Amino acid sequence: METLKSEMNNIETPKVKPNQVLLHPHRRIGADLVRWIKSGGGEGLARAAQDPAAVREEIRIAELRGLGGSGFPVWRKWDAVAAELPKPDKYLVVNGNEDEPGTFKDRLLLEETPHQVIEGALVTALAVGANRIVFYINPDMVRSLAAMKTALEQWHASDLLALASTALGKPLQLELLPGSGHYIGGEETAAMEWIEGRFPFPRGKPPYPAQVGVYGCPTLINNVETLANVPQIAARGAEWFRALGKGAATGTKLYSLSGDVLHPGVFELPMGTPLRELIFVHGGGLLSGKPLKAVFSGGPSSTLLTPVDLDVALDFDSLRARGGSLGTGAMIVVSEGTGIVKRVTEYVRFFAHSSCGQCPSCKTGTATMSRLLDRIDTGRGTAADLTTLENLCAMLPGSGRCHLINGTVQLLDSAFHHFRDEFEQALR
């Protein structure tokens, strides 16, 4: 541990003003460990090796939230796993199964700054006492897998991994595992099933992964973007991270902006940035100068925002107060002239196709919703079809083991609330 601390003390950290957005300053370094260390990487790992409990406390004070969609306080998961004894191992699963339509932030981090993700995983492992790290990546993200494979080979060839193992008190094992290719495989218990060699059916809870996870061992599962924040918080401190946010929000967020905007892409902005600023400043406004009609916020398995919501702060609490969700931070913009019924039909078709079939209510419910929406969208629907959809939205929430059916219902409920007239017009 002292050797690791001494080696890391020789690293120069870039000087950053307290309010400067520089959470991911190492983009385009790629899979080059030497450049990563020279640019300031590694200091967070040194701090974790010296005092793992202090890093957990920094994460708590920083109010880092799960950035894969849940927004759950990260420190709660960490403390739960840290309190468990190895049985005989502890696992950390780095969830990179990014497959939500409109979400493409994690693949950017994995391709352009894989060492930041790896160091974040190592810092986390030391903080909670995990000795097995599994990088669980969507198999369709070929470039991400290639970058991570190269980066992990460099960590295995360096002294840093051995020094981190010494600090932990047992060998740290790093594994790169392509996921199943199923959308549902991103659910945390489904990921554990795949890691154990089975089809990724979500498990019932409780027990929770912190107590009974991969092979019955205590398991922590965090999203790629969540872990990419960890090295900087460990190195610079919680107050630095908190100062990056706007209003009551803390830190920064990677927003995936797509749809009818002039400049789609991934934008790292302060958490709490207004929707108006994201679309019209960073996104360049709408294509052809059309008026804004709606935004699928947090990906399609969430709620719709409309022009009256343009000044809403894009953070978990502000959107939840409006009955919405930040989710993964995906913002799919829809301009006037684009039919909402067709968009919703396409997304529900995707969810119906993605249902694993384990829960009958989800399998038959999403399939029925998809069929009825297709009838309405193609002019073959009836008022009874619309009534059936509304009844299903009232009956199905909470009937599945994962969020898929709830997300589908949330999308439909929101579409009916804001654009019911379009569904009724489609009936005529």
CSV table of C-alpha atoms in Angstrom, one decimal:
chain,number,residue,atom,x,y,z
A,1,MET,CA,0.0,0.0,0.0
A,2,GLU,CA,2.8,2.4,0.8
A,3,THR,CA,4.5,1.6,-2.5
A,4,LEU,CA,1.3,2.4,-4.3
A,5,LYS,CA,0.8,5.6,-2.4
A,6,SER,CA,4.4,6.7,-3.1
A,7,GLU,CA,4.1,5.9,-6.8
A,8,MET,CA,0.9,7.9,-7.1
A,9,ASN,CA,2.3,10.9,-5.2
A,10,ASN,CA,4.6,11.5,-8.1
A,11,ILE,CA,1.7,12.0,-10.5
A,12,GLU,CA,0.8,15.6,-11.4
A,13,THR,CA,-2.9,16.3,-11.2
A,14,PRO,CA,-4.4,18.9,-13.6
A,15,LYS,CA,-5.3,22.2,-11.8
A,16,VAL,CA,-9.0,22.7,-11.9
A,17,LYS,CA,-11.1,25.6,-10.7
A,18,PRO,CA,-13.8,24.5,-8.2
A,19,ASN,CA,-16.7,25.3,-10.6
A,20,GLN,CA,-15.0,24.1,-13.8
A,21,VAL,CA,-16.6,21.2,-15.6
A,22,LEU,CA,-13.8,18.8,-16.0
A,23,LEU,CA,-15.1,15.5,-14.8
A,24,HIS,CA,-14.1,13.6,-17.9
A,25,PRO,CA,-10.9,15.5,-19.0
A,26,HIS,CA,-9.2,12.5,-20.5
A,27,ARG,CA,-11.4,11.8,-23.5
A,28,ARG,CA,-9.6,10.6,-26.6
A,29,ILE,CA,-6.7,9.2,-24.6
A,30,GLY,CA,-8.1,5.9,-25.4
A,31,ALA,CA,-6.5,2.6,-24.3
A,32,ASP,CA,-3.2,4.1,-23.4
A,33,LEU,CA,-2.4,3.5,-19.7
A,34,VAL,CA,0.8,5.5,-19.7
A,35,ARG,CA,-0.9,8.6,-21.1
A,36,TRP,CA,-3.8,8.1,-18.6
A,37,ILE,CA,-1.3,8.2,-15.7
A,38,LYS,CA,0.6,11.1,-17.1
A,39,SER,CA,-2.6,13.1,-17.5
A,40,GLY,CA,-3.5,12.7,-13.8
A,41,GLY,CA,-5.1,9.2,-13.6
A,42,GLY,CA,-4.3,7.1,-10.6
A,43,GLU,CA,-4.5,9.5,-7.8
A,44,GLY,CA,-8.0,8.3,-6.8
A,45,LEU,CA,-6.7,4.8,-6.7
A,46,ALA,CA,-3.9,5.8,-4.3
A,47,ARG,CA,-6.4,7.5,-2.0
A,48,ALA,CA,-8.6,4.4,-2.0
A,49,ALA,CA,-5.6,2.2,-1.2
A,50,GLN,CA,-4.7,4.4,1.7
A,51,ASP,CA,-8.2,4.7,3.2
A,52,PRO,CA,-11.1,2.9,1.6
A,53,ALA,CA,-13.6,4.0,4.2
A,54,ALA,CA,-12.7,7.7,3.6
A,55,VAL,CA,-13.5,7.2,-0.1
A,56,ARG,CA,-16.9,5.7,0.8
A,57,GLU,CA,-17.6,8.8,2.9
A,58,GLU,CA,-16.6,11.1,0.0
A,59,ILE,CA,-19.0,9.4,-2.2
A,60,ARG,CA,-21.8,9.8,0.4
A,61,ILE,CA,-21.0,13.6,0.8
A,62,ALA,CA,-20.8,14.0,-3.0
A,63,GLU,CA,-24.3,12.6,-3.3
A,64,LEU,CA,-23.3,10.6,-6.4
A,65,ARG,CA,-26.4,8.9,-7.8
A,66,GLY,CA,-26.7,5.8,-10.0
A,67,LEU,CA,-26.4,7.1,-13.6
A,68,GLY,CA,-27.7,4.0,-15.3
A,69,GLY,CA,-31.3,5.1,-14.8
A,70,SER,CA,-32.3,4.6,-11.2
A,71,GLY,CA,-30.8,7.6,-9.6
A,72,PHE,CA,-30.3,5.6,-6.4
A,73,PRO,CA,-27.8,7.0,-3.9
A,74,VAL,CA,-24.5,5.1,-4.7
A,75,TRP,CA,-23.2,5.2,-1.1
A,76,ARG,CA,-26.2,3.1,0.1
A,77,LYS,CA,-25.2,0.2,-2.2
A,78,TRP,CA,-21.6,0.6,-1.4
A,79,ASP,CA,-22.2,0.5,2.4
A,80,ALA,CA,-24.4,-2.6,2.1
A,81,VAL,CA,-21.7,-4.5,0.2
A,82,ALA,CA,-18.9,-3.3,2.4
A,83,ALA,CA,-20.7,-4.6,5.5
A,84,GLU,CA,-20.9,-8.1,4.0
A,85,LEU,CA,-18.3,-10.8,4.5
A,86,PRO,CA,-16.9,-12.5,1.4
A,87,LYS,CA,-18.7,-15.8,0.6
A,88,PRO,CA,-15.9,-16.6,-0.4
A,89,ASP,CA,-15.6,-13.6,-2.8
A,90,LYS,CA,-17.2,-10.2,-3.4
A,91,TYR,CA,-18.1,-9.1,-6.9
A,92,LEU,CA,-18.3,-5.8,-8.6
A,93,VAL,CA,-20.2,-5.8,-11.9
A,94,VAL,CA,-19.6,-2.9,-14.2
A,95,ASN,CA,-22.8,-2.7,-16.1
A,96,GLY,CA,-22.2,-1.6,-19.7
A,97,ASN,CA,-25.2,-3.3,-21.3
A,98,GLU,CA,-26.4,0.0,-22.7
A,99,ASP,CA,-29.3,-0.9,-25.0
A,100,GLU,CA,-32.0,1.7,-24.3
A,101,PRO,CA,-33.1,3.5,-27.5
A,102,GLY,CA,-31.6,7.0,-27.6
A,103,THR,CA,-28.9,6.2,-25.1
A,104,PHE,CA,-25.2,6.2,-26.2
A,105,LYS,CA,-23.2,7.7,-23.4
A,106,ASP,CA,-21.5,4.5,-21.9
A,107,ARG,CA,-20.1,3.4,-25.2
A,108,LEU,CA,-18.4,6.8,-25.5
A,109,LEU,CA,-16.7,6.4,-22.1
A,110,LEU,CA,-15.7,2.8,-22.9
A,111,GLU,CA,-14.2,3.7,-26.2
A,112,GLU,CA,-12.5,7.0,-25.4
A,113,THR,CA,-11.5,6.8,-21.8
A,114,PRO,CA,-11.5,3.1,-20.7
A,115,HIS,CA,-8.8,3.6,-18.1
A,116,GLN,CA,-11.1,6.1,-16.3
A,117,VAL,CA,-13.8,3.3,-16.1
A,118,ILE,CA,-11.2,0.7,-15.0
A,119,GLU,CA,-9.7,2.9,-12.3
A,120,GLY,CA,-13.2,3.8,-11.1
A,121,ALA,CA,-13.9,0.1,-10.8
A,122,LEU,CA,-10.7,-0.5,-8.9
A,123,VAL,CA,-11.3,2.4,-6.5
A,124,THR,CA,-14.8,1.0,-5.9
A,125,ALA,CA,-13.5,-2.5,-5.4
A,126,LEU,CA,-11.1,-1.3,-2.7
A,127,ALA,CA,-13.8,0.8,-1.1
A,128,VAL,CA,-16.2,-2.1,-0.6
A,129,GLY,CA,-13.7,-5.0,-0.4
A,130,ALA,CA,-14.5,-6.7,-3.7
A,131,ASN,CA,-11.9,-8.9,-5.3
A,132,ARG,CA,-13.7,-9.9,-8.5
A,133,ILE,CA,-14.6,-7.3,-11.1
A,134,VAL,CA,-16.6,-8.2,-14.1
A,135,PHE,CA,-16.9,-5.7,-17.0
A,136,TYR,CA,-20.3,-6.7,-18.5
A,137,ILE,CA,-20.5,-5.0,-21.9
A,138,ASN,CA,-23.2,-5.1,-24.6
A,139,PRO,CA,-21.8,-7.5,-27.3
A,140,ASP,CA,-23.1,-5.2,-30.1
A,141,MET,CA,-20.7,-2.4,-28.8
A,142,VAL,CA,-17.8,-3.9,-30.7
A,143,ARG,CA,-15.5,-0.9,-30.4
A,144,SER,CA,-16.1,-0.6,-26.7
A,145,LEU,CA,-15.2,-4.3,-26.2
A,146,ALA,CA,-12.0,-3.8,-28.2
A,147,ALA,CA,-10.9,-0.7,-26.3
A,148,MET,CA,-11.6,-2.4,-23.0
A,149,LYS,CA,-9.7,-5.5,-24.0
A,150,THR,CA,-6.6,-3.5,-24.8
A,151,ALA,CA,-6.9,-1.4,-21.7
A,152,LEU,CA,-7.3,-4.3,-19.4
A,153,GLU,CA,-4.3,-6.0,-20.9
A,154,GLN,CA,-2.2,-3.0,-20.1
A,155,TRP,CA,-3.5,-3.0,-16.4
A,156,HIS,CA,-2.6,-6.7,-16.1
A,157,ALA,CA,0.9,-5.9,-17.5
A,158,SER,CA,1.5,-3.0,-15.1
A,159,ASP,CA,2.5,-3.0,-11.4
A,160,LEU,CA,-0.6,-1.0,-10.5
A,161,LEU,CA,-3.0,-3.9,-10.4
A,162,ALA,CA,-0.6,-5.9,-8.2
A,163,LEU,CA,-0.2,-2.9,-5.9
A,164,ALA,CA,-4.0,-2.5,-5.6
A,165,SER,CA,-4.3,-6.3,-4.8
A,166,THR,CA,-1.7,-5.8,-2.0
A,167,ALA,CA,-3.8,-2.9,-0.6
A,168,LEU,CA,-6.9,-5.2,-0.8
A,169,GLY,CA,-5.1,-8.1,0.8
A,170,LYS,CA,-6.1,-10.6,-1.9
A,171,PRO,CA,-5.7,-10.8,-5.7
A,172,LEU,CA,-7.9,-8.6,-7.7
A,173,GLN,CA,-9.4,-10.4,-10.7
A,174,LEU,CA,-10.6,-8.5,-13.7
A,175,GLU,CA,-12.8,-10.1,-16.3
A,176,LEU,CA,-14.3,-8.7,-19.6
A,177,LEU,CA,-17.6,-10.5,-20.4
A,178,PRO,CA,-19.8,-9.7,-23.4
A,179,GLY,CA,-23.4,-9.6,-22.4
A,180,SER,CA,-26.3,-11.6,-23.8
A,181,GLY,CA,-27.4,-9.1,-26.4
A,182,HIS,CA,-30.8,-8.9,-24.8
A,183,TYR,CA,-32.3,-5.6,-23.7
A,184,ILE,CA,-33.4,-7.2,-20.5
A,185,GLY,CA,-29.8,-8.3,-19.8
A,186,GLY,CA,-29.1,-4.8,-18.5
A,187,GLU,CA,-31.3,-5.4,-15.4
A,188,GLU,CA,-28.9,-6.1,-12.5
A,189,THR,CA,-30.2,-9.5,-11.5
A,190,ALA,CA,-30.5,-10.6,-15.1
A,191,ALA,CA,-26.8,-9.6,-15.5
A,192,MET,CA,-25.9,-11.9,-12.6
A,193,GLU,CA,-27.8,-14.8,-14.2
A,194,TRP,CA,-25.8,-14.3,-17.5
A,195,ILE,CA,-22.5,-14.1,-15.6
A,196,GLU,CA,-23.3,-17.4,-14.0
A,197,GLY,CA,-23.9,-19.0,-17.4
A,198,ARG,CA,-27.7,-18.9,-17.6
A,199,PHE,CA,-30.3,-17.0,-19.7
A,200,PRO,CA,-30.7,-13.5,-18.3
A,201,PHE,CA,-34.0,-13.9,-16.6
A,202,PRO,CA,-34.4,-11.2,-13.9
A,203,ARG,CA,-34.5,-12.6,-10.3
A,204,GLY,CA,-37.1,-11.7,-7.7
A,205,LYS,CA,-36.1,-9.4,-4.8
A,206,PRO,CA,-35.3,-9.9,-1.9
A,207,PRO,CA,-32.7,-11.2,-1.5
A,208,TYR,CA,-30.8,-8.2,-3.0
A,209,PRO,CA,-27.5,-8.5,-4.8
A,210,ALA,CA,-25.6,-7.0,-1.9
A,211,GLN,CA,-26.5,-10.0,0.2
A,212,VAL,CA,-26.9,-12.8,-2.4
A,213,GLY,CA,-25.4,-11.9,-5.8
A,214,VAL,CA,-23.2,-13.7,-8.3
A,215,TYR,CA,-22.7,-17.3,-7.2
A,216,GLY,CA,-24.3,-16.4,-3.9
A,217,CYS,CA,-21.6,-13.8,-3.1
A,218,PRO,CA,-22.2,-10.2,-2.0
A,219,THR,CA,-22.3,-8.2,-5.3
A,220,LEU,CA,-22.3,-4.5,-6.2
A,221,ILE,CA,-23.6,-3.5,-9.6
A,222,ASN,CA,-22.9,0.0,-10.9
A,223,ASN,CA,-23.3,1.6,-14.3
A,224,VAL,CA,-20.3,2.6,-16.5
A,225,GLU,CA,-21.0,6.3,-16.1
A,226,THR,CA,-21.4,6.1,-12.4
A,227,LEU,CA,-18.0,4.5,-12.0
A,228,ALA,CA,-16.4,6.9,-14.3
A,229,ASN,CA,-17.1,9.6,-11.7
A,230,VAL,CA,-15.4,7.8,-8.9
A,231,PRO,CA,-11.7,8.4,-9.6
A,232,GLN,CA,-12.3,12.2,-9.8
A,233,ILE,CA,-14.3,12.3,-6.6
A,234,ALA,CA,-11.7,10.2,-4.8
A,235,ALA,CA,-8.9,12.4,-6.0
A,236,ARG,CA,-10.5,15.9,-5.8
A,237,GLY,CA,-13.0,15.4,-3.0
A,238,ALA,CA,-16.8,15.6,-2.6
A,239,GLU,CA,-17.1,19.4,-2.4
A,240,TRP,CA,-15.4,19.8,-5.8
A,241,PHE,CA,-17.9,17.4,-7.3
A,242,ARG,CA,-20.9,19.0,-5.6
A,243,ALA,CA,-19.8,22.5,-6.9
A,244,LEU,CA,-20.1,21.2,-10.5
A,245,GLY,CA,-23.9,20.9,-10.4
A,246,LYS,CA,-26.6,23.6,-10.7
A,247,GLY,CA,-29.1,24.4,-8.0
A,248,ALA,CA,-29.5,21.5,-5.6
A,249,ALA,CA,-28.0,19.0,-8.0
A,250,THR,CA,-24.4,17.8,-7.8
A,251,GLY,CA,-21.8,16.8,-10.3
A,252,THR,CA,-22.2,16.6,-14.1
A,253,LYS,CA,-24.2,14.4,-16.4
A,254,LEU,CA,-23.7,12.9,-19.8
A,255,TYR,CA,-26.8,13.7,-21.8
A,256,SER,CA,-27.5,11.7,-25.0
A,257,LEU,CA,-29.3,14.2,-27.3
A,258,SER,CA,-30.9,12.8,-30.5
A,259,GLY,CA,-34.0,13.1,-32.6
A,260,ASP,CA,-35.0,16.3,-34.5
A,261,VAL,CA,-32.0,18.5,-33.4
A,262,LEU,CA,-29.4,20.1,-35.5
A,263,HIS,CA,-26.4,18.8,-33.5
A,264,PRO,CA,-27.2,15.5,-31.8
A,265,GLY,CA,-24.5,13.9,-29.6
A,266,VAL,CA,-23.3,13.3,-26.0
A,267,PHE,CA,-22.9,16.5,-23.9
A,268,GLU,CA,-21.3,16.6,-20.5
A,269,LEU,CA,-23.0,19.4,-18.6
A,270,PRO,CA,-23.7,20.3,-15.0
A,271,MET,CA,-26.4,18.2,-13.5
A,272,GLY,CA,-29.5,20.3,-13.4
A,273,THR,CA,-28.9,22.0,-16.8
A,274,PRO,CA,-32.2,23.3,-18.1
A,275,LEU,CA,-33.8,21.4,-21.0
A,276,ARG,CA,-33.9,24.6,-23.1
A,277,GLU,CA,-30.2,25.1,-22.8
A,278,LEU,CA,-29.5,21.5,-23.8
A,279,ILE,CA,-31.6,21.6,-26.9
A,280,PHE,CA,-31.2,25.2,-28.2
A,281,VAL,CA,-27.7,26.0,-27.1
A,282,HIS,CA,-25.7,22.8,-27.2
A,283,GLY,CA,-28.0,21.0,-29.6
A,284,GLY,CA,-28.3,24.0,-32.0
A,285,GLY,CA,-32.1,24.0,-32.0
A,286,LEU,CA,-34.5,21.9,-34.0
A,287,LEU,CA,-34.0,20.8,-37.6
A,288,SER,CA,-35.5,23.3,-40.2
A,289,GLY,CA,-36.3,25.6,-37.4
A,290,LYS,CA,-39.5,23.7,-36.5
A,291,PRO,CA,-41.3,24.3,-33.2
A,292,LEU,CA,-40.7,21.8,-30.4
A,293,LYS,CA,-43.5,19.3,-29.9
A,294,ALA,CA,-42.2,16.9,-27.2
A,295,VAL,CA,-39.1,15.2,-25.7
A,296,PHE,CA,-38.9,11.6,-24.6
A,297,SER,CA,-36.9,12.2,-21.4
A,298,GLY,CA,-34.6,9.6,-20.0
A,299,GLY,CA,-35.2,7.3,-23.0
A,300,PRO,CA,-38.6,6.1,-24.2
A,301,SER,CA,-39.4,4.1,-21.0
A,302,SER,CA,-40.2,7.3,-19.2
A,303,THR,CA,-42.4,10.3,-19.6
A,304,LEU,CA,-42.8,12.9,-22.3
A,305,LEU,CA,-41.9,16.6,-21.7
A,306,THR,CA,-43.6,19.3,-23.7
A,307,PRO,CA,-42.7,23.0,-24.5
A,308,VAL,CA,-44.1,24.1,-21.1
A,309,ASP,CA,-41.2,22.0,-19.5
A,310,LEU,CA,-38.4,23.7,-21.4
A,311,ASP,CA,-37.1,25.4,-18.3
A,312,VAL,CA,-37.1,22.3,-16.1
A,313,ALA,CA,-33.8,21.3,-14.6
A,314,LEU,CA,-32.5,18.0,-15.9
A,315,ASP,CA,-31.8,16.2,-12.7
A,316,PHE,CA,-33.4,13.3,-10.9
A,317,ASP,CA,-35.4,15.3,-8.2
A,318,SER,CA,-36.6,18.0,-10.5
A,319,LEU,CA,-38.0,15.6,-13.1
A,320,ARG,CA,-39.5,13.3,-10.4
A,321,ALA,CA,-41.4,16.3,-9.0
A,322,ARG,CA,-43.1,16.6,-12.4
A,323,GLY,CA,-43.9,12.9,-12.5
A,324,GLY,CA,-41.0,12.2,-14.9
A,325,SER,CA,-37.6,10.6,-14.8
A,326,LEU,CA,-34.1,11.5,-15.8
A,327,GLY,CA,-33.4,7.9,-16.5
A,328,THR,CA,-30.2,7.4,-18.4
A,329,GLY,CA,-30.1,11.1,-19.5
A,330,ALA,CA,-31.3,10.3,-23.0
A,331,MET,CA,-33.3,13.2,-24.6
A,332,ILE,CA,-35.1,12.3,-27.8
A,333,VAL,CA,-36.5,15.4,-29.4
A,334,VAL,CA,-39.6,15.5,-31.5
A,335,SER,CA,-40.6,18.5,-33.6
A,336,GLU,CA,-44.0,19.6,-34.8
A,337,GLY,CA,-45.1,17.5,-37.8
A,338,THR,CA,-43.9,14.2,-36.3
A,339,GLY,CA,-46.7,11.9,-35.2
A,340,ILE,CA,-46.5,10.8,-31.5
A,341,VAL,CA,-48.7,7.8,-32.1
A,342,LYS,CA,-46.2,6.3,-34.6
A,343,ARG,CA,-43.3,7.0,-32.3
A,344,VAL,CA,-45.0,5.4,-29.3
A,345,THR,CA,-46.0,2.4,-31.4
A,346,GLU,CA,-42.4,1.9,-32.4
A,347,TYR,CA,-41.1,2.1,-28.9
A,348,VAL,CA,-43.8,-0.3,-27.4
A,349,ARG,CA,-43.0,-2.7,-30.3
A,350,PHE,CA,-39.4,-2.6,-29.1
A,351,PHE,CA,-40.4,-3.4,-25.5
A,352,ALA,CA,-42.7,-6.2,-26.6
A,353,HIS,CA,-39.9,-7.7,-28.6
A,354,SER,CA,-37.5,-7.3,-25.7
A,355,SER,CA,-39.7,-9.0,-23.0
A,356,CYS,CA,-37.9,-12.1,-21.8
A,357,GLY,CA,-41.2,-13.9,-21.4
A,358,GLN,CA,-40.6,-14.9,-17.8
A,359,CYS,CA,-43.5,-12.9,-16.4
A,360,PRO,CA,-46.8,-13.7,-18.2
A,361,SER,CA,-48.2,-10.3,-17.5
A,362,CYS,CA,-45.3,-8.6,-19.2
A,363,LYS,CA,-45.0,-11.0,-22.1
A,364,THR,CA,-48.8,-10.9,-23.0
A,365,GLY,CA,-49.3,-7.4,-21.8
A,366,THR,CA,-46.6,-5.7,-23.9
A,367,ALA,CA,-47.5,-7.9,-26.9
A,368,THR,CA,-51.2,-6.9,-26.6
A,369,MET,CA,-50.3,-3.2,-26.2
A,370,SER,CA,-48.1,-3.4,-29.3
A,371,ARG,CA,-50.8,-5.1,-31.4
A,372,LEU,CA,-53.5,-2.6,-30.4
A,373,LEU,CA,-51.2,0.4,-31.0
A,374,ASP,CA,-50.3,-1.0,-34.4
A,375,ARG,CA,-54.0,-1.2,-35.3
A,376,ILE,CA,-54.6,2.4,-34.1
A,377,ASP,CA,-51.5,3.7,-35.9
A,378,THR,CA,-52.5,2.1,-39.2
A,379,GLY,CA,-56.1,3.4,-39.1
A,380,ARG,CA,-57.7,0.1,-38.2
A,381,GLY,CA,-58.2,0.8,-34.5
A,382,THR,CA,-61.5,1.3,-32.6
A,383,ALA,CA,-62.5,3.2,-29.5
A,384,ALA,CA,-62.5,-0.2,-27.7
A,385,ASP,CA,-58.8,-0.6,-28.5
A,386,LEU,CA,-58.0,2.7,-26.8
A,387,THR,CA,-60.1,1.7,-23.8
A,388,THR,CA,-58.3,-1.6,-23.6
A,389,LEU,CA,-54.9,0.1,-23.6
A,390,GLU,CA,-56.0,2.4,-20.8
A,391,ASN,CA,-57.3,-0.6,-18.8
A,392,LEU,CA,-54.0,-2.4,-19.3
A,393,CYS,CA,-52.1,0.7,-18.1
A,394,ALA,CA,-54.1,0.5,-14.9
A,395,MET,CA,-53.7,-3.3,-14.3
A,396,LEU,CA,-50.1,-4.1,-15.3
A,397,PRO,CA,-47.8,-1.9,-13.2
A,398,GLY,CA,-45.8,-3.8,-10.6
A,399,SER,CA,-46.7,-7.2,-12.1
A,400,GLY,CA,-43.2,-8.0,-13.5
A,401,ARG,CA,-39.9,-8.8,-11.9
A,402,CYS,CA,-38.2,-5.9,-13.7
A,403,HIS,CA,-39.0,-2.4,-14.9
A,404,LEU,CA,-39.9,-3.3,-18.5
A,405,ILE,CA,-43.6,-3.5,-18.0
A,406,ASN,CA,-43.7,-0.4,-15.7
A,407,GLY,CA,-41.6,1.6,-18.2
A,408,THR,CA,-44.0,0.6,-21.1
A,409,VAL,CA,-47.0,1.7,-19.1
A,410,GLN,CA,-45.3,4.9,-18.0
A,411,LEU,CA,-44.6,5.8,-21.7
A,412,LEU,CA,-48.3,5.1,-22.7
A,413,ASP,CA,-49.7,7.0,-19.7
A,414,SER,CA,-47.7,10.0,-20.5
A,415,ALA,CA,-48.5,9.9,-24.2
A,416,PHE,CA,-52.2,9.6,-23.4
A,417,HIS,CA,-52.0,12.5,-21.0
A,418,HIS,CA,-50.3,14.9,-23.4
A,419,PHE,CA,-51.4,13.8,-26.8
A,420,ARG,CA,-54.7,11.9,-26.4
A,421,ASP,CA,-56.2,13.9,-29.2
A,422,GLU,CA,-53.7,12.4,-31.7
A,423,PHE,CA,-54.8,8.8,-30.6
A,424,GLU,CA,-58.4,9.8,-31.1
A,425,GLN,CA,-57.7,11.3,-34.4
A,426,ALA,CA,-56.0,8.1,-35.5
A,427,LEU,CA,-59.2,6.3,-34.7
A,428,ARG,CA,-61.1,8.5,-37.1
